[in-house]
XYZ file of C-alpha atoms in Angstrom:
603
model
C 125.050 102.750 125.188
C 125.917 105.476 127.725
C 124.277 105.069 131.093
C 122.809 108.521 131.056
C 120.777 107.769 127.891
C 119.558 104.466 129.281
C 118.493 106.133 132.480
C 116.633 108.789 130.514
C 114.715 106.125 128.556
C 113.811 104.377 131.765
C 112.468 107.642 133.166
C 110.368 108.505 130.075
C 109.089 105.072 128.919
C 106.876 102.794 131.007
C 108.437 99.612 132.252
C 105.980 97.474 130.260
C 107.184 99.010 126.972
C 110.743 98.078 127.677
C 110.284 94.559 128.971
C 106.878 93.245 127.761
C 106.709 90.479 125.135
C 105.194 92.936 122.583
C 108.287 94.360 120.989
C 108.420 97.306 118.554
C 108.862 94.933 115.501
C 105.655 93.101 116.478
C 103.772 96.376 116.690
C 104.911 97.309 113.228
C 103.723 93.894 112.029
C 100.267 94.555 113.488
C 100.113 97.865 111.655
C 101.029 96.063 108.403
C 98.246 93.505 108.971
C 95.811 96.316 109.633
C 96.833 98.023 106.425
C 96.517 94.792 104.409
C 93.055 94.204 105.849
C 91.944 97.705 104.826
C 93.437 97.131 101.382
C 91.576 93.824 100.949
C 88.313 95.470 101.952
C 88.941 98.191 99.398
C 89.677 95.599 96.703
C 86.463 93.725 97.498
C 84.440 96.927 97.378
C 85.972 98.002 94.087
C 85.573 94.525 92.559
C 81.968 94.356 93.680
C 81.345 97.738 92.096
C 83.050 96.641 88.892
C 81.253 93.267 88.903
C 77.943 95.031 89.352
C 78.777 97.352 86.497
C 79.878 94.360 84.367
C 76.685 92.445 85.078
C 74.696 95.532 84.281
C 76.600 95.880 81.035
C 75.971 92.218 80.154
C 72.296 92.587 80.962
C 72.021 95.702 78.827
C 73.795 93.935 75.960
C 71.461 90.964 76.248
C 68.436 93.214 76.235
C 69.786 94.784 73.082
C 70.627 91.477 71.447
C 67.241 90.002 72.200
C 65.199 93.051 71.333
C 62.577 92.497 68.646
C 64.612 94.524 66.198
C 67.662 92.355 66.707
C 66.227 88.848 66.803
C 67.625 88.073 63.387
C 71.112 87.879 64.889
C 70.132 84.618 66.601
C 69.680 82.976 63.196
C 73.259 81.751 63.502
C 71.912 79.200 65.998
C 70.328 77.381 63.040
C 71.929 78.283 59.739
C 70.043 77.227 56.619
C 71.309 75.427 53.543
C 70.728 76.959 50.115
C 67.567 76.328 48.134
C 68.251 73.504 45.662
C 66.452 73.862 42.343
C 66.735 71.033 39.791
C 68.498 72.056 36.596
C 66.448 69.663 34.479
C 63.760 71.687 32.613
C 61.388 68.782 33.190
C 61.007 70.025 36.775
C 59.249 73.168 35.617
C 57.093 71.267 33.131
C 56.033 68.681 35.704
C 55.417 71.397 38.287
C 53.109 73.272 35.956
C 51.210 70.056 35.303
C 50.746 69.362 39.022
C 48.991 72.727 39.325
C 46.240 71.868 36.826
C 42.711 70.701 37.593
C 43.208 67.730 35.305
C 46.154 66.466 37.302
C 44.330 67.109 40.567
C 41.634 64.707 39.382
C 44.235 62.053 38.586
C 45.876 62.490 41.980
C 42.565 62.188 43.829
C 41.706 59.023 41.922
C 45.123 57.499 42.604
C 44.920 58.012 46.365
C 41.197 57.266 46.695
C 41.631 53.968 44.863
C 44.437 52.945 47.204
C 42.358 53.785 50.275
C 39.524 51.591 49.029
C 41.662 48.478 49.531
C 41.710 47.838 53.330
C 45.281 46.649 53.890
C 44.987 46.333 57.653
C 47.826 44.849 59.688
C 47.404 43.338 63.150
C 49.772 42.594 66.006
C 48.736 38.932 65.930
C 49.064 38.337 62.192
C 50.145 34.781 61.470
C 52.664 33.764 58.808
C 52.009 34.794 55.221
C 50.244 31.966 53.444
C 48.557 30.790 56.613
C 46.674 33.840 57.894
C 43.897 34.822 55.415
C 44.008 38.461 56.546
C 47.089 38.949 54.336
C 45.097 38.394 51.164
C 43.963 42.026 50.840
C 47.564 42.934 49.979
C 47.243 40.933 46.772
C 44.297 43.133 45.820
C 46.383 46.208 46.601
C 49.199 45.014 44.329
C 46.710 44.480 41.523
C 45.484 48.023 42.024
C 49.005 49.463 41.851
C 49.695 47.547 38.647
C 46.629 49.053 36.970
C 47.025 52.576 38.368
C 50.699 53.052 37.409
C 51.345 51.295 34.107
C 54.587 53.143 33.253
C 56.082 52.378 36.646
C 55.416 48.687 36.187
C 56.628 48.581 32.590
C 59.865 50.434 33.390
C 60.955 49.525 36.925
C 61.997 46.007 37.905
C 59.763 44.587 40.655
C 60.712 41.899 43.157
C 58.069 40.563 45.543
C 59.811 39.838 48.837
C 58.117 37.398 51.208
C 55.072 37.603 48.897
C 53.777 41.016 49.949
C 56.855 43.184 50.391
C 57.467 45.240 47.233
C 60.973 46.087 46.014
C 61.213 48.219 42.860
C 64.468 49.093 41.099
C 64.674 52.061 38.723
C 67.991 51.371 37.059
C 70.226 54.371 36.452
C 72.650 54.761 33.569
C 75.687 55.516 35.777
C 76.628 52.566 38.023
C 79.310 54.646 39.767
C 76.613 56.651 41.574
C 75.322 55.259 44.851
C 71.606 54.408 44.669
C 68.954 56.155 46.769
C 66.353 54.215 48.764
C 62.824 55.646 48.993
C 60.488 53.860 51.412
C 56.823 53.768 52.420
C 54.415 51.189 53.809
C 51.309 49.593 52.328
C 49.532 48.680 55.540
C 47.194 50.710 57.735
C 46.010 50.386 61.320
C 42.684 48.553 61.583
C 39.429 50.447 61.894
C 37.694 49.524 65.135
C 34.302 48.161 63.938
C 32.451 49.888 66.784
C 33.695 53.282 65.553
C 32.866 52.834 61.855
C 29.586 54.702 62.285
C 31.429 57.663 63.811
C 33.283 58.446 60.583
C 32.027 61.390 58.510
C 32.450 59.170 55.446
C 32.942 55.381 55.403
C 36.539 54.606 56.416
C 37.413 52.790 53.182
C 35.414 54.928 50.757
C 38.245 57.238 49.667
C 35.599 59.943 49.474
C 36.658 63.304 48.007
C 34.557 66.236 49.183
C 36.205 68.770 46.906
C 38.860 69.654 49.491
C 39.864 66.498 51.345
C 40.309 62.822 50.626
C 38.832 60.745 53.457
C 39.664 57.255 54.646
C 42.072 55.040 56.539
C 45.566 55.501 55.153
C 44.917 58.931 53.639
C 47.657 60.382 55.848
C 49.456 57.292 57.138
C 50.955 56.190 54.823
C 49.232 55.504 51.531
C 49.642 59.161 50.633
C 53.406 58.683 50.917
C 53.423 55.513 48.837
C 50.984 56.797 46.198
C 52.678 60.212 46.170
C 55.989 58.554 45.326
C 54.470 56.300 42.666
C 52.624 59.284 41.168
C 55.857 61.302 40.979
C 57.665 58.501 39.134
C 54.725 57.945 36.774
C 54.665 61.589 35.663
C 58.470 61.730 35.346
C 58.272 58.690 33.079
C 55.537 60.415 31.103
C 58.101 63.177 30.562
C 60.580 60.551 29.282
C 62.917 61.005 32.262
C 65.755 58.482 32.477
C 67.780 58.647 35.705
C 71.547 58.427 35.854
C 71.381 57.333 39.496
C 69.568 54.136 40.492
C 66.511 54.550 42.704
C 65.110 51.724 44.813
C 61.611 51.714 46.299
C 60.866 49.547 49.345
C 57.231 49.161 50.423
C 56.705 47.146 53.603
C 53.449 45.439 54.508
C 53.376 45.473 58.318
C 54.973 48.707 59.522
C 52.099 49.171 61.959
C 52.935 45.779 63.495
C 56.715 46.087 63.909
C 57.596 45.107 60.301
C 58.650 41.498 60.903
C 57.183 40.192 57.633
C 57.745 43.287 55.492
C 60.676 45.660 56.069
C 62.741 43.075 57.950
C 62.621 40.750 54.954
C 63.113 43.615 52.499
C 66.253 44.620 54.393
C 67.673 41.109 54.054
C 66.915 41.131 50.344
C 68.563 44.508 49.811
C 71.647 43.499 51.769
C 71.939 40.460 49.530
C 71.422 42.425 46.300
C 73.233 45.702 47.003
C 75.422 45.057 50.033
C 76.086 46.814 53.303
C 75.883 50.644 53.265
C 75.230 50.565 49.520
C 72.759 53.471 49.528
C 73.656 57.169 49.540
C 70.696 57.825 51.836
C 67.197 56.632 52.742
C 63.973 58.659 52.854
C 60.863 57.320 54.599
C 57.780 58.779 56.263
C 58.305 61.102 59.211
C 58.476 64.835 59.829
C 56.135 67.373 58.322
C 55.551 71.099 57.796
C 54.035 73.020 60.690
C 54.102 76.434 62.310
C 55.906 77.262 65.543
C 56.278 80.701 67.106
C 54.943 82.453 64.002
C 57.351 80.732 61.583
C 56.858 77.795 59.211
C 59.221 74.902 59.947
C 59.914 71.608 58.193
C 61.319 68.997 60.556
C 62.868 65.921 58.929
C 63.349 63.165 61.478
C 67.063 62.468 61.963
C 66.770 59.874 64.734
C 64.370 57.433 66.345
C 64.011 56.352 69.939
C 64.585 52.786 71.031
C 61.808 50.421 72.022
C 61.084 47.785 74.637
C 57.839 46.078 75.611
C 58.606 44.852 79.115
C 56.431 41.930 80.182
C 55.994 41.499 83.943
C 54.735 38.067 85.030
C 53.697 37.450 88.643
C 52.668 34.081 90.076
C 51.437 33.088 93.537
C 49.268 30.310 95.032
C 45.650 30.090 93.884
C 42.653 28.927 95.883
C 39.149 29.957 96.835
C 38.604 33.691 97.196
C 36.671 33.119 100.437
C 40.015 32.528 102.143
C 42.223 35.177 100.547
C 45.842 35.993 101.414
C 46.853 39.518 102.289
C 48.072 40.033 98.744
C 46.708 38.241 95.687
C 48.667 37.862 92.461
C 46.771 40.773 90.920
C 47.299 42.822 94.050
C 51.055 42.221 93.954
C 51.198 43.086 90.261
C 49.231 46.258 90.924
C 51.715 47.325 93.587
C 54.593 46.717 91.193
C 52.895 48.836 88.543
C 52.345 51.658 91.022
C 56.103 51.593 91.608
C 56.603 52.189 87.900
C 54.216 55.129 87.875
C 55.879 56.638 90.934
C 59.372 56.372 89.473
C 59.488 57.920 86.031
C 62.785 57.931 84.203
C 64.830 61.042 84.935
C 65.112 63.431 82.019
C 67.621 66.194 81.428
C 68.305 68.632 78.646
C 71.438 67.875 76.667
C 73.127 69.878 73.940
C 73.695 66.710 71.897
C 70.014 65.771 71.745
C 67.999 66.236 68.556
C 65.322 68.153 70.447
C 67.931 70.700 71.547
C 68.878 71.274 67.900
C 65.206 71.786 67.095
C 64.952 74.330 69.919
C 67.937 76.232 68.564
C 66.157 76.562 65.233
C 63.004 77.759 66.978
C 65.050 80.341 68.871
C 66.956 81.380 65.775
C 63.966 81.806 63.478
C 60.738 81.791 65.489
C 59.411 85.315 65.077
C 57.000 85.155 68.008
C 59.027 83.143 70.497
C 58.724 84.671 73.996
C 61.879 86.609 74.787
C 62.485 84.761 78.074
C 62.427 81.383 76.304
C 64.689 82.640 73.537
C 67.134 83.964 76.148
C 67.078 80.628 77.984
C 67.898 78.728 74.800
C 70.725 81.065 73.765
C 72.262 81.183 77.257
C 72.143 77.400 77.484
C 74.726 77.190 74.708
C 77.482 78.308 77.087
C 76.007 77.740 80.544
C 75.208 74.378 82.156
C 73.097 76.154 84.743
C 71.078 77.836 81.995
C 70.782 74.467 80.208
C 69.290 72.889 83.317
C 66.936 75.824 83.751
C 65.814 75.430 80.136
C 65.021 71.785 80.794
C 63.060 72.672 83.926
C 60.934 75.042 81.854
C 60.281 72.756 78.910
C 59.868 69.461 80.715
C 56.768 70.684 82.468
C 55.124 69.641 79.194
C 54.980 65.809 78.893
C 55.173 66.100 75.100
C 58.657 67.578 75.406
C 59.699 64.845 77.833
C 58.634 62.285 75.224
C 60.995 63.853 72.675
C 64.054 63.636 74.927
C 63.766 61.107 77.732
C 62.927 57.446 78.115
C 59.188 57.029 78.642
C 57.013 54.259 80.013
C 53.357 53.439 79.552
C 51.436 50.547 81.129
C 49.375 49.389 78.155
C 48.342 45.777 78.836
C 47.150 44.051 82.004
C 45.658 40.598 82.339
C 44.897 38.251 85.238
C 42.163 36.196 86.781
C 39.437 34.055 85.205
C 36.656 34.012 87.800
C 35.465 36.251 90.598
C 35.643 33.541 93.299
C 38.990 32.034 92.286
C 42.302 33.471 93.404
C 44.403 34.169 90.297
C 47.543 32.065 90.113
C 49.151 34.316 87.531
C 48.842 37.833 86.143
C 50.898 39.886 83.776
C 51.286 43.396 82.438
C 53.197 44.987 79.569
C 55.006 48.286 79.999
C 55.934 50.017 76.761
C 59.231 51.912 76.838
C 60.399 54.423 74.228
C 64.112 54.723 74.860
C 66.064 57.979 74.729
C 68.713 58.335 72.028
C 71.180 58.819 74.901
C 70.313 55.486 76.542
C 70.224 51.765 75.687
C 67.916 48.782 76.050
C 70.213 47.309 78.710
C 70.116 50.505 80.762
C 66.316 50.415 80.747
C 66.256 46.780 81.830
C 68.700 47.515 84.655
C 66.649 50.523 85.793
C 63.440 48.495 85.951
C 65.127 45.541 87.620
C 66.797 47.630 90.323
C 63.536 49.472 90.950
C 61.586 46.306 91.823
C 64.254 44.385 93.748
C 63.048 45.568 97.141
C 59.401 44.834 96.369
C 60.273 41.339 95.189
C 61.957 40.821 98.568
C 59.011 42.378 100.439
C 56.511 40.015 98.775
C 58.925 37.052 99.042
C 59.085 36.484 95.292
C 61.849 34.817 93.362
C 62.936 37.297 90.717
C 64.288 36.524 87.237
C 65.003 39.404 84.856
C 65.622 38.457 81.227
C 67.067 35.093 82.233
C 69.250 36.445 85.042
C 68.466 35.262 88.563
C 68.089 38.298 90.777
C 66.954 36.308 93.840
C 67.207 32.581 94.581
C 64.787 30.802 92.280
C 65.006 27.637 94.372
C 64.190 29.248 97.681
C 61.676 26.837 99.292
C 60.033 29.592 101.306
C 59.296 31.807 98.286
C 55.639 32.821 98.059
C 55.646 33.242 94.299
C 57.693 34.527 91.363
C 58.370 37.682 89.391
C 59.710 37.375 85.830
C 60.784 40.103 83.369
C 60.909 39.369 79.632
C 60.542 40.963 76.197
C 56.809 40.714 75.544
C 56.972 40.420 71.757
C 60.703 39.897 71.108
C 60.938 43.199 69.268
C 63.178 45.358 71.447
C 65.094 47.990 69.526
C 68.108 50.149 70.298
C 67.874 53.884 69.556
C 68.675 54.657 65.918
C 71.926 56.323 64.877
C 71.558 60.107 64.577
C 71.803 61.317 60.985
C 74.465 64.038 60.503
C 73.124 67.554 59.879
C 76.440 69.447 59.844
C 79.801 68.847 58.192
C 80.827 66.869 55.127
C 78.709 63.849 56.143
C 75.590 66.027 56.132
C 75.315 66.153 52.328
C 72.121 64.047 52.203
C 70.530 66.317 54.830
C 71.700 69.367 52.872
C 70.158 67.975 49.679
C 66.883 67.210 51.438
C 66.853 70.660 53.041
C 67.343 72.401 49.715
C 64.682 70.184 48.142
C 62.171 71.098 50.840
C 62.832 74.793 50.254
C 62.428 74.493 46.485
C 59.221 72.443 46.809
C 57.653 74.820 49.303
C 58.426 77.899 47.222
C 57.411 76.497 43.843
C 54.115 75.089 45.111
C 53.102 78.543 46.343
C 54.539 80.583 43.516
C 57.083 82.228 45.826
C 60.506 83.507 44.842
C 62.454 80.310 44.356
C 65.788 81.389 45.824
C 64.321 82.804 49.053
C 63.900 81.054 52.390
C 60.214 80.903 53.276
C 60.381 77.751 55.376
C 62.982 76.904 58.015
C 64.339 73.355 57.977
C 65.168 72.020 61.446
C 66.322 68.571 62.605
C 63.309 66.735 64.012
C 62.748 63.922 66.495
C 59.819 61.559 65.779
C 58.178 59.922 68.785
C 57.452 56.656 66.955
C 59.376 54.173 64.815
C 59.233 53.595 61.062
C 60.275 50.784 58.754
C 63.750 52.332 58.753
C 64.361 50.505 62.044
C 65.228 47.573 59.765
C 67.424 49.543 57.364
C 70.327 50.721 59.542
C 72.877 48.556 57.710
C 71.997 49.939 54.291
C 73.163 53.584 54.317
C 75.846 54.213 56.967
C 73.427 56.103 59.198
C 72.050 58.358 56.442
C 68.325 58.012 57.179
C 65.891 60.903 56.727
C 62.296 60.508 57.853
C 60.263 63.005 55.884
C 57.580 62.977 53.181
C 56.594 66.657 53.108
C 53.114 66.341 54.601
C 51.839 69.883 55.129
C 50.146 69.878 58.548
C 49.149 73.518 58.029
C 46.734 72.444 55.288
C 44.508 70.675 57.820
C 43.590 74.003 59.427
C 40.781 73.344 61.925
C 40.299 69.664 61.029
C 42.548 67.041 62.606
C 44.330 64.515 60.417
C 42.657 61.560 62.160
C 45.807 59.443 61.976
C 45.186 56.123 63.795
C 41.685 57.233 64.759
C 38.287 58.266 63.367
C 38.031 60.480 60.260
C 41.532 60.139 58.844
C 41.872 62.492 55.890
C 44.294 64.487 53.754
C 43.681 67.844 52.018
C 44.213 67.417 48.295
C 46.568 70.432 48.213
C 48.803 68.710 50.748
C 48.834 65.571 48.599
C 49.709 67.516 45.447
C 52.593 69.150 47.296
C 53.849 65.717 48.368
C 53.934 64.624 44.729
C 55.853 67.789 43.830
C 58.290 67.063 46.659
C 59.066 63.552 45.413
C 59.643 64.748 41.845
C 61.996 67.453 43.147
C 63.822 64.993 45.417
C 64.363 62.493 42.593
C 65.641 65.147 40.170
C 67.933 66.761 42.739
C 69.311 63.399 43.847
C 69.922 62.383 40.253
C 71.883 65.576 39.534
C 73.970 65.549 42.711
C 77.538 64.292 42.571
C 78.337 64.935 46.244
C 76.447 62.017 47.799
């Protein structure tokens, strides 16, 4: 470069510009960074504006979708199967007969007569043939024989373990899988001290013109007698099934079914084989109203079961010289730990209760909009699913349908007020979630009490496993976990409600629709009741029948809870009763179920 130009630059530009570390390329770089920063800010602002507009759009769409005029679009959450009307003209003839006063009188007599035989079952029943309390079942069998002559002259009866009843109605087509229809003969005992509190004597079978009163009216003699009544009137119409139907009536369902259903299951496995039945129907869900809509909820699962026995021992002695903690005191502290540590519960899209909720949201006319939104959003959002659980699990009844529960039901210890008890025990009843197992419950309870066993210096054995050193010489006492009555039960398999394996559920659903409509004189092809998968809180005799139908178990006998109106059913308590209209509808249901099952070739 010429010297003159260099000299001119030196005169015009400051020295620092020529020789400082900040060179012109670096300055340009700073300007680029500045520009990029401004650009990023602009992008953020624009995106925020667009996101806000998008959220606003989504919100407006949701408001539109969930408006009262658009609620029907949520029906896709719980699509309904078609009404299934039997093709056999006998269905119409039998249905017309059920609606007559003459038949009503027969139905009342059938159920009242069954109630008058007190077939009570107890938790401590001894073996059949040794405990005289079983003998009332013989009287009940004699009553059935007299009340249903065509049933007993047509069906083949096998008495299993003396008092379990197994009827076979032989079909003409052996290629069709048989159907198993179940009920139980026994009832819970009437507490003698409450007998005077009944409106009518508990075993009178009194009919007041509207209701039939007495123990077993709802649970479950109405189911058993309703089924027998349906078969009797079908036989009166000269019906001959193509498909074989088997009836299984246990005798101790209210006492865990060791002598009844458990023995019936063994007999059926021997006669028919594993998974021989197309499906099984037993007592369970009913008809009730939710959110302004009538729902029928067949039970498609059952929770598991465990009676955890907790035994505590420690040194005895005179109560005038007590230790800091007696055996009963230690047991009490352990039980407080249970009450302070309930099983965690969470909403899951694969739970039966969630499927029930979807049907409520899809068809419940009066469901609050915020709850409906929460249910619909939970389909695609885990956050919304958790929020839905937080809302619903404030109600303990909802927790009982989903999670594992615990209830301290039995406590015993001590024999005298001035003697330190050497042993005490309690029983905690667990109903186990369909998403859990018996082993998981045992582990939860064991882990929960480990620290307390250490604190009280107790050796600890849980179901035969040594948790702490049983031979420790310094141990103050012992803590032992066991199965109180040896009747633990895993959760039942969930019956399919969608897909090709859901054909039994589809048949039952269509049968429910047809029964409901015909009994009320409604348009037969229309949907006036919504069928939703249900989750019973208790267990039925089907706990023994898992190996008989490849998981196709439906717990439903069409008991119309709406018919009770302002009077409670009294199940397991004072004043058990059943409106005669509800009983007549049950009989209609069983006739419809038998005819539909006999005609189906998709099972």
